[in-house]
Tab-separated table of C-alpha atoms in Angstrom:
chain	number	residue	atom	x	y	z
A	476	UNK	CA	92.127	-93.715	94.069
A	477	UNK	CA	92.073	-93.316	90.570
A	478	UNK	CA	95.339	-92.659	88.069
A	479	UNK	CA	95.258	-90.567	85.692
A	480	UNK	CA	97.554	-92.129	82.503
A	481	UNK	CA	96.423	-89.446	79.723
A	482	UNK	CA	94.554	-86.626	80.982
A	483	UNK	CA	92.963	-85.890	77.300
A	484	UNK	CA	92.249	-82.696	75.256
A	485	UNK	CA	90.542	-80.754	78.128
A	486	UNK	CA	89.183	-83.008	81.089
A	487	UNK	CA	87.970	-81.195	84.304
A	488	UNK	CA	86.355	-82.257	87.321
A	489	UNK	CA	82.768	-80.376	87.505
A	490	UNK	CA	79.631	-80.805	89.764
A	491	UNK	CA	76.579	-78.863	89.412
A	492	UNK	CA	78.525	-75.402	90.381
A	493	UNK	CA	78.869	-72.543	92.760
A	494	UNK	CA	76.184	-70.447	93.162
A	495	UNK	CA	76.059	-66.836	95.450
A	496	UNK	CA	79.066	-65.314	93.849
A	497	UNK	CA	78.108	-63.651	91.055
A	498	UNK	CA	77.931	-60.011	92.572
A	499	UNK	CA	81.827	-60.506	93.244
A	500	UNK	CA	82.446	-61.646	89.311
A	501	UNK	CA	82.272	-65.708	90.273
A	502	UNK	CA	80.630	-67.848	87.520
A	503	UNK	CA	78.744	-70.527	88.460
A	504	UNK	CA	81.473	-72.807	86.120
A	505	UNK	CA	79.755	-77.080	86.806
A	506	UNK	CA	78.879	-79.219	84.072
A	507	UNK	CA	78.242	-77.461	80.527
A	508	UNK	CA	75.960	-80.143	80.114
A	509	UNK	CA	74.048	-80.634	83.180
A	510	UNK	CA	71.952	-83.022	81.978
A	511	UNK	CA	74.493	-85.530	80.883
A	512	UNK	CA	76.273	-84.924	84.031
A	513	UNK	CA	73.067	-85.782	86.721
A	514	UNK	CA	72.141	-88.957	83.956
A	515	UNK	CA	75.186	-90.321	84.700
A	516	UNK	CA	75.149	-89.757	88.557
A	517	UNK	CA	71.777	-91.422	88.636
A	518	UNK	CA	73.406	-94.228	86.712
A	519	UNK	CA	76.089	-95.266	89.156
A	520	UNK	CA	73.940	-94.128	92.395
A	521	UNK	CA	75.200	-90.542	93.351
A	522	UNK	CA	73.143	-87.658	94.157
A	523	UNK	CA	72.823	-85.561	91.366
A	524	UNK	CA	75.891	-83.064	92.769
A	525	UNK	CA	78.603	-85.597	93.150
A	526	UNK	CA	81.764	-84.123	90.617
A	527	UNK	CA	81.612	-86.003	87.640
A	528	UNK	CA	84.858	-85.974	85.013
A	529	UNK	CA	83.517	-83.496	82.048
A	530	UNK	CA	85.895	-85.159	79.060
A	531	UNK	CA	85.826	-82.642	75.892
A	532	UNK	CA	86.539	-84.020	72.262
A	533	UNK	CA	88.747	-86.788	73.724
A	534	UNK	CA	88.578	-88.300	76.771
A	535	UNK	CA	91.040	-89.178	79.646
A	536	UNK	CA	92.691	-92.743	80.441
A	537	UNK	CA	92.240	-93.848	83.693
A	538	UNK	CA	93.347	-96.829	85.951
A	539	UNK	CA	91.228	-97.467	88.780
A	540	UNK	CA	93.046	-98.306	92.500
A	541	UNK	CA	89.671	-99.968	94.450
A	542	UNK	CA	86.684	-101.701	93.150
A	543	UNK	CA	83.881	-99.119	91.508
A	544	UNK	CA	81.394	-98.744	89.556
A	545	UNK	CA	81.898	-96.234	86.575
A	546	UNK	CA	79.142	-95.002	83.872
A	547	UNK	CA	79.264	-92.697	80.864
A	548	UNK	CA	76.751	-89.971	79.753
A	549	UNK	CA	76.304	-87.394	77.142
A	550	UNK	CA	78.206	-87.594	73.290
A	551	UNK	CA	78.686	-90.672	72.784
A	552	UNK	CA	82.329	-91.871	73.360
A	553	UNK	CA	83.860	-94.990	72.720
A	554	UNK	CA	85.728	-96.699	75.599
A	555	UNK	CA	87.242	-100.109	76.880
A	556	UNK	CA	87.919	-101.278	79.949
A	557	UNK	CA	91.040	-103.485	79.749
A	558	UNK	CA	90.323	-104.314	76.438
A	559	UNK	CA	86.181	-105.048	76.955
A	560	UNK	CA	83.833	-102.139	75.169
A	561	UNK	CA	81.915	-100.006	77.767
A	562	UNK	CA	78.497	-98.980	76.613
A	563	UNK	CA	77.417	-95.506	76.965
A	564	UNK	CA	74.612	-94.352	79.448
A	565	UNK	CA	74.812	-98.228	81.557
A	566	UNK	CA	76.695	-98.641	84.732
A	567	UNK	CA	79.736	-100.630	84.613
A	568	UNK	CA	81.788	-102.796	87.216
A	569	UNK	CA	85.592	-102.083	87.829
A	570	UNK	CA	87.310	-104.155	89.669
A	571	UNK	CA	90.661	-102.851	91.218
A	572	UNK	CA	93.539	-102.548	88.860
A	573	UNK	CA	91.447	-102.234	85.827
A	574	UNK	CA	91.983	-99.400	83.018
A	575	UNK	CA	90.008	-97.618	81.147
A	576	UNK	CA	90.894	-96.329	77.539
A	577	UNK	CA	88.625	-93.976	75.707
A	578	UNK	CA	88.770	-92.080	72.301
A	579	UNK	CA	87.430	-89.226	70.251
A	580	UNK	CA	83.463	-88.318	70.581
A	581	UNK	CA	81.302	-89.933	67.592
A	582	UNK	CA	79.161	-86.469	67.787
A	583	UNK	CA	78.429	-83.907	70.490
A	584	UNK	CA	81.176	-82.833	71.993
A	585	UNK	CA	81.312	-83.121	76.054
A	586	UNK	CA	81.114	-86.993	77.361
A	587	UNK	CA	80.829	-87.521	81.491
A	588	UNK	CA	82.210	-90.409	83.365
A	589	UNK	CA	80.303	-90.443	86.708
A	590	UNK	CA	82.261	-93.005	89.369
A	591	UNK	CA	80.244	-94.381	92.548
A	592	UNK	CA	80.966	-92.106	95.700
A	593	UNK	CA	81.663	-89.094	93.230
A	594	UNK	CA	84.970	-87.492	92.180
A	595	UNK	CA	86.187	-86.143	95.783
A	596	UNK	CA	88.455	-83.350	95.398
A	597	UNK	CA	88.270	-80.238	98.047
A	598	UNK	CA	85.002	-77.732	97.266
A	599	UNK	CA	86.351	-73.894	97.178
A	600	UNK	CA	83.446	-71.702	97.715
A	601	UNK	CA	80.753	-74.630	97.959
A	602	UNK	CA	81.500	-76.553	95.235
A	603	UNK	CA	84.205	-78.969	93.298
A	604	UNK	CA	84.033	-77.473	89.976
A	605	UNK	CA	86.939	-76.601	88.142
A	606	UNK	CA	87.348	-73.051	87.601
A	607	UNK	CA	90.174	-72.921	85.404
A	608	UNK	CA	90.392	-68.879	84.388
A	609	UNK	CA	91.387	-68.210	88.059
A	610	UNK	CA	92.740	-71.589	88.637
A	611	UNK	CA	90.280	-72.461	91.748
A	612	UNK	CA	88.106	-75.935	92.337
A	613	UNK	CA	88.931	-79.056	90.926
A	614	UNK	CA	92.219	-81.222	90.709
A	615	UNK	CA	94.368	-77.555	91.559
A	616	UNK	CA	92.174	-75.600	89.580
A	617	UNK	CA	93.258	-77.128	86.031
A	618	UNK	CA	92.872	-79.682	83.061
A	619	UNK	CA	93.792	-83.292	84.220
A	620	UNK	CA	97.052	-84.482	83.231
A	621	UNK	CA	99.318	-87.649	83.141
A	622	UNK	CA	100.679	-88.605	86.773
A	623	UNK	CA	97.383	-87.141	88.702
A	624	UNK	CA	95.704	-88.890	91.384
A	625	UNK	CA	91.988	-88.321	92.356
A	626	UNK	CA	90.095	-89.514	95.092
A	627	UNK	CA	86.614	-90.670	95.228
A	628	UNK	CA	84.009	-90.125	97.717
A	629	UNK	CA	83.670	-92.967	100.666
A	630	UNK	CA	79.398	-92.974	100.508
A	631	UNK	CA	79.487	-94.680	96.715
A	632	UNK	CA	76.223	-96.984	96.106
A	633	UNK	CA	76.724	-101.194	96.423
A	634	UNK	CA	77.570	-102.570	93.335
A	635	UNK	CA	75.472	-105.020	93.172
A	636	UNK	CA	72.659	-102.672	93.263
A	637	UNK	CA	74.166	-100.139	90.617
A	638	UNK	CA	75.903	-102.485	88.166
A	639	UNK	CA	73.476	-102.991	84.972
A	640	UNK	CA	71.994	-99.576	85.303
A	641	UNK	CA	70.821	-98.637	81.896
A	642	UNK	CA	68.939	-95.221	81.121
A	643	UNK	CA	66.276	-95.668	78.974
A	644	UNK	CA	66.889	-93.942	75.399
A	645	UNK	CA	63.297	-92.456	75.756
A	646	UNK	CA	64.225	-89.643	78.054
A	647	UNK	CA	67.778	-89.302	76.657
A	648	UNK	CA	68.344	-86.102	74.340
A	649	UNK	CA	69.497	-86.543	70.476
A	650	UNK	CA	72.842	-84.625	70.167
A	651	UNK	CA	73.016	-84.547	66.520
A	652	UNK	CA	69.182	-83.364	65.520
A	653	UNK	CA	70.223	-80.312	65.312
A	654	UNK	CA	67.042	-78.608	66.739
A	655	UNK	CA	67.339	-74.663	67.001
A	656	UNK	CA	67.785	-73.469	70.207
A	657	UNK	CA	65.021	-71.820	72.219
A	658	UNK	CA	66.457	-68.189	72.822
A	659	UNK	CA	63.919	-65.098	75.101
A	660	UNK	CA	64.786	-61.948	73.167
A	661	UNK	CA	65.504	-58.989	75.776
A	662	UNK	CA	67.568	-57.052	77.412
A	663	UNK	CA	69.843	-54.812	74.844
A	664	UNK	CA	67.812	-55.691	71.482
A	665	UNK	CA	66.580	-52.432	71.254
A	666	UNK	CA	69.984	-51.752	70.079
A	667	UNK	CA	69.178	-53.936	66.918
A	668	UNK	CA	67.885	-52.357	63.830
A	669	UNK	CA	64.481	-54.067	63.241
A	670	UNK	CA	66.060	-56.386	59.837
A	671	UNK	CA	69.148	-57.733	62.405
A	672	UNK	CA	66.758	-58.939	64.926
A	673	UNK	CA	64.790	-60.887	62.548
A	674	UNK	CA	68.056	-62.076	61.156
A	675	UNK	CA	69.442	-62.990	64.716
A	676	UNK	CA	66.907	-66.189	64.230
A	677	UNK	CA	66.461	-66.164	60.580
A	678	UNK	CA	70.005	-67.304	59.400
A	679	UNK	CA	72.250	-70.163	60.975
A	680	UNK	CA	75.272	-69.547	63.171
A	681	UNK	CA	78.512	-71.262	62.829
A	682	UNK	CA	80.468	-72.623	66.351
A	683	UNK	CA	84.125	-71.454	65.714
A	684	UNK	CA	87.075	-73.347	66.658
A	685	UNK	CA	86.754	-70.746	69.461
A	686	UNK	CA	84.214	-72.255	71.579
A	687	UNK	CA	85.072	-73.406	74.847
A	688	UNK	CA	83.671	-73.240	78.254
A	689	UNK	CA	83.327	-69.280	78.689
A	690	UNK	CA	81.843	-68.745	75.345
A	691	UNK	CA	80.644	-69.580	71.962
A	692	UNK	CA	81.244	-67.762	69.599
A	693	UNK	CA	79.603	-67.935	66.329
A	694	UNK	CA	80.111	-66.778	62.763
A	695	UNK	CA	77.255	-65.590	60.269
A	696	UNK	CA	76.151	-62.460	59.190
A	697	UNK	CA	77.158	-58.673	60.607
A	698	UNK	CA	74.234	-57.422	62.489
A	699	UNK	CA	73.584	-54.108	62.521
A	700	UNK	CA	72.879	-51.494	65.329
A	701	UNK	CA	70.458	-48.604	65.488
A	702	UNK	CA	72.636	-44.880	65.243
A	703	UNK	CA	72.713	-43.099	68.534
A	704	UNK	CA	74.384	-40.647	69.887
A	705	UNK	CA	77.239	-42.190	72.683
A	706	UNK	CA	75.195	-42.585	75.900
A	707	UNK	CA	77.932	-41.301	78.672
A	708	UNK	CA	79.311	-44.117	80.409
A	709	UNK	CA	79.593	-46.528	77.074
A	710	UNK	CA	82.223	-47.134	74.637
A	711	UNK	CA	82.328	-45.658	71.320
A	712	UNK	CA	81.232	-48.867	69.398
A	713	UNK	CA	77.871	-49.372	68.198
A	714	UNK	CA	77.720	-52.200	70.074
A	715	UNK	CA	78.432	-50.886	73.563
A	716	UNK	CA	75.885	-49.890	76.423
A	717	UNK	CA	76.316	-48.933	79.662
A	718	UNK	CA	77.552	-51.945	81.282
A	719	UNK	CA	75.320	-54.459	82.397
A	720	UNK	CA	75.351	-57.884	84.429
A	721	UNK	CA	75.269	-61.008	81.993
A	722	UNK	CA	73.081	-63.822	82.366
A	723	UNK	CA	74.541	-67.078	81.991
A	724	UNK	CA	73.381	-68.232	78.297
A	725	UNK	CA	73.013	-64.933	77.436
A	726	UNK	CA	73.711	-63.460	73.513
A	727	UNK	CA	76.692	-60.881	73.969
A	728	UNK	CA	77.339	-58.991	70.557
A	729	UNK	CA	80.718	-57.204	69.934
A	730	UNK	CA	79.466	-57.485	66.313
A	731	UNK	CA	79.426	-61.017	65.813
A	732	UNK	CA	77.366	-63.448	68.781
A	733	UNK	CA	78.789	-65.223	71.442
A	734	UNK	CA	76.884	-66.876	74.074
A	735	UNK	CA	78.389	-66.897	77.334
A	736	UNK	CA	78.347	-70.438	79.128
A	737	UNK	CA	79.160	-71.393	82.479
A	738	UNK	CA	82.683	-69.982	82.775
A	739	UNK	CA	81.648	-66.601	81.447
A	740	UNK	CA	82.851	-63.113	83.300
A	741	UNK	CA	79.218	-61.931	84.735
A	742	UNK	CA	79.351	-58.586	83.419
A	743	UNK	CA	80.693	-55.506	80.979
A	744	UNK	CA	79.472	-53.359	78.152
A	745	UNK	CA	78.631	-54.972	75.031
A	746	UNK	CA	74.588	-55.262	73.905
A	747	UNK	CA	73.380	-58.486	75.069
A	748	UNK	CA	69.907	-59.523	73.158
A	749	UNK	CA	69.179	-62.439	74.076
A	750	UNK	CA	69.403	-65.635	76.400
A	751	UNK	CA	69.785	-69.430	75.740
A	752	UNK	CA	66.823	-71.087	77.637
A	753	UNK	CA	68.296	-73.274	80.474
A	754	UNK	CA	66.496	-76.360	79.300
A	755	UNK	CA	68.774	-75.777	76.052
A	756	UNK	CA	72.250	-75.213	76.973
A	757	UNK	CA	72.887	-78.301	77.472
A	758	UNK	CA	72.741	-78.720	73.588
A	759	UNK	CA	74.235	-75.560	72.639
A	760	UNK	CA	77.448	-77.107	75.212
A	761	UNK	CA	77.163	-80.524	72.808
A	762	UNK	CA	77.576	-78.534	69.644
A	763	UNK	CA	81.109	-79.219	68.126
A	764	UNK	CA	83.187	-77.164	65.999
A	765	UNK	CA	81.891	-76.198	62.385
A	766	UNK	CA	78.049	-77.127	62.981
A	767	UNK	CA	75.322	-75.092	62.866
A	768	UNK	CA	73.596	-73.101	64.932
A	769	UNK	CA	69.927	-71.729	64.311
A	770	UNK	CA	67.660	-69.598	66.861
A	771	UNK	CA	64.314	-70.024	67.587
A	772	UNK	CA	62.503	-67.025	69.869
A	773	UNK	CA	60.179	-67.910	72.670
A	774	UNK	CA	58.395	-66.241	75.759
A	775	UNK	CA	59.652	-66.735	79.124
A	776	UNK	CA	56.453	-69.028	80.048
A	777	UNK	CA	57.442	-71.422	77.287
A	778	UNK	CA	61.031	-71.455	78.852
A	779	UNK	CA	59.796	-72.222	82.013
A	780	UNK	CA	57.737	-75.289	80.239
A	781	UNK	CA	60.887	-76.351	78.642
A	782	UNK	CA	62.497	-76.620	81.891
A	783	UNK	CA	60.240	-77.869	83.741
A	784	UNK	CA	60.431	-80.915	81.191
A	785	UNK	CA	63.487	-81.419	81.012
A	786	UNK	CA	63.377	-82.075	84.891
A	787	UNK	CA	60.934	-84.264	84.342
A	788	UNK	CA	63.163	-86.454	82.300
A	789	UNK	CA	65.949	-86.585	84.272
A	790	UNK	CA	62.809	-87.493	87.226
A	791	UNK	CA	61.718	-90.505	85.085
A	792	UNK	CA	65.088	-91.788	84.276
A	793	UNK	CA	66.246	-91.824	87.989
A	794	UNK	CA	62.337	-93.479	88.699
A	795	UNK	CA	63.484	-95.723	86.128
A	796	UNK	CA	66.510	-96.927	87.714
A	797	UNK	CA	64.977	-97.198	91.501
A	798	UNK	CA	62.603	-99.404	90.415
């Protein structure tokens, strides 16, 4: 069992998410940064959908009940474990009784503590994540907070064959380069005057303080819409179409962007013109508050390159650690 002493700024339990339930208005919801989440899985031994803690900003305070082994992936985060510093991305011994403080991110902004046997809370339509719009998955659908208890799963790896883990930084991804983001144009651009849709990945994007797990929204410049006459069945706004399913990662525009991430509602009537590659949403999800955000267009064949290597990293890292 593990207490929870401070549950942090916004700490959920996530896993890698419900799929099948998008025609009935279900996000996927699971780790905004799925590679983080599997790297520390593979650290402490789990299969790569065990329910990891996703800790945003700050993270959560935790004593631990039994003997474990914990690990830490994604921004780094300072931590201590009764008083002793915890490096990031190794797997780490805890004996029973032990408790572990951790603090603010250094940069990105989502840091995952992965615990041997997994997280094991109840999975609501196949999965553990936390849903918290609706309230559903998780520790009762919500945030963590002071006084909770959590389980963890019975099938956790040995320690002694865990403990010392250590991914190597080769394969791990650099949070604060601040690469653009690999975007396929489609969908609603036509809606886009010819000048906006160059702008869309000529200028850089700011991440408001209103960025959070169903949507980044960014500030730059207005973009500006072709004139039409209304098509029937769309709003009066320049920026409505007839409504449309959206993608996850895809590039909604009621005037301004926002990218819907895994929490997002699945459809409406605003022009979407773009997606997020998969390969980089895990980035976009480490971008904090106040940075920058800059586009870059590619086909879907380069997409599919991008995430096909990104799978082979997180391949060679869990290679790495079986050896």
């Amino acid at each position: 069992m593990i207490d929870v002493l401070d549950g942090g700024i916004s700490t959920t339990v996530q896993d890698l998410g419900r799929f099948g339930h998008y025609h009935i208005g279900v996000p996927p919801s699971g780790a905004m940064d799925r590679f983080s989440h599997e790297v520390a899985n593979a650290l402490v031994g789990n299969e790569p959908d065990a329910a990891t803690l996703e800790m945003t900003y700050a993270g959560a305070d935790l004593r631990f009940d039994e003997e474990c082994v914990v690990a830490l992936a994604g921004a780094p985060m300072p931590a201590r474990l009764d008083g002793e510093d915890v490096p990031m991305h190794e797997a780490v011994r805890v004996d029973a009784g032990q408790e572990l403080e951790t603090e603010f991110t250094t940069e990105g902004a989502r840091t995952y503590l992965a615990v041997s046997g997994g997280v094991d809370v109840p999975e609501v339509m196949g999965s553990r994540s936390t849903y918290t719009l609706v309230g559903i998955g998780g520790h009762e659908g919500r945030t963590l907070e002071a006084g909770d208890a959590l389980s963890t799963g019975e099938n956790g790896a040995s320690p002694d064959a865990v403990v010392g883990n250590s991914a190597p930084e080769a394969h791990l991804r650099d949070f604060g380069k601040g690469d653009a983001l690999r975007i396929v144009v489609g969908l609603c651009d036509y809606r886009l005057t010819d000048e906006s849709r160059e702008e869309l990945c000529d200028v850089g994007w700011t991440v408001t303080p209103e960025a959070d797990r169903v949507g980044y929204r960014l500030e730059g410049p207005e973009l500006e819409f072709v004139e039409r006459e209304q098509p029937f069945g769309a709003g009066t706004d320049p920026s409505n179409v007839v409504d449309v399913g959206y993608p996850i990662g895809s590039i909604q525009l009621p005037q301004k962007p926002i990218v819907l991430m895994r929490d997002a509602v699945t459809g409406g009537g605003y022009a979407t013109v773009g997606t997020v590659i998969s390969a980089d949403r895990d980035l976009l999800a480490q971008r904090r508050t106040h940075e920058t955000v800059h586009f870059e267009s590619v086909t879907v064949e380069e997409a599919l390159d991008a995430r096909r290597a990104r799978r082979e990293a997180l391949d060679a890292i869990r290679d790495a650690l079986e050896r």
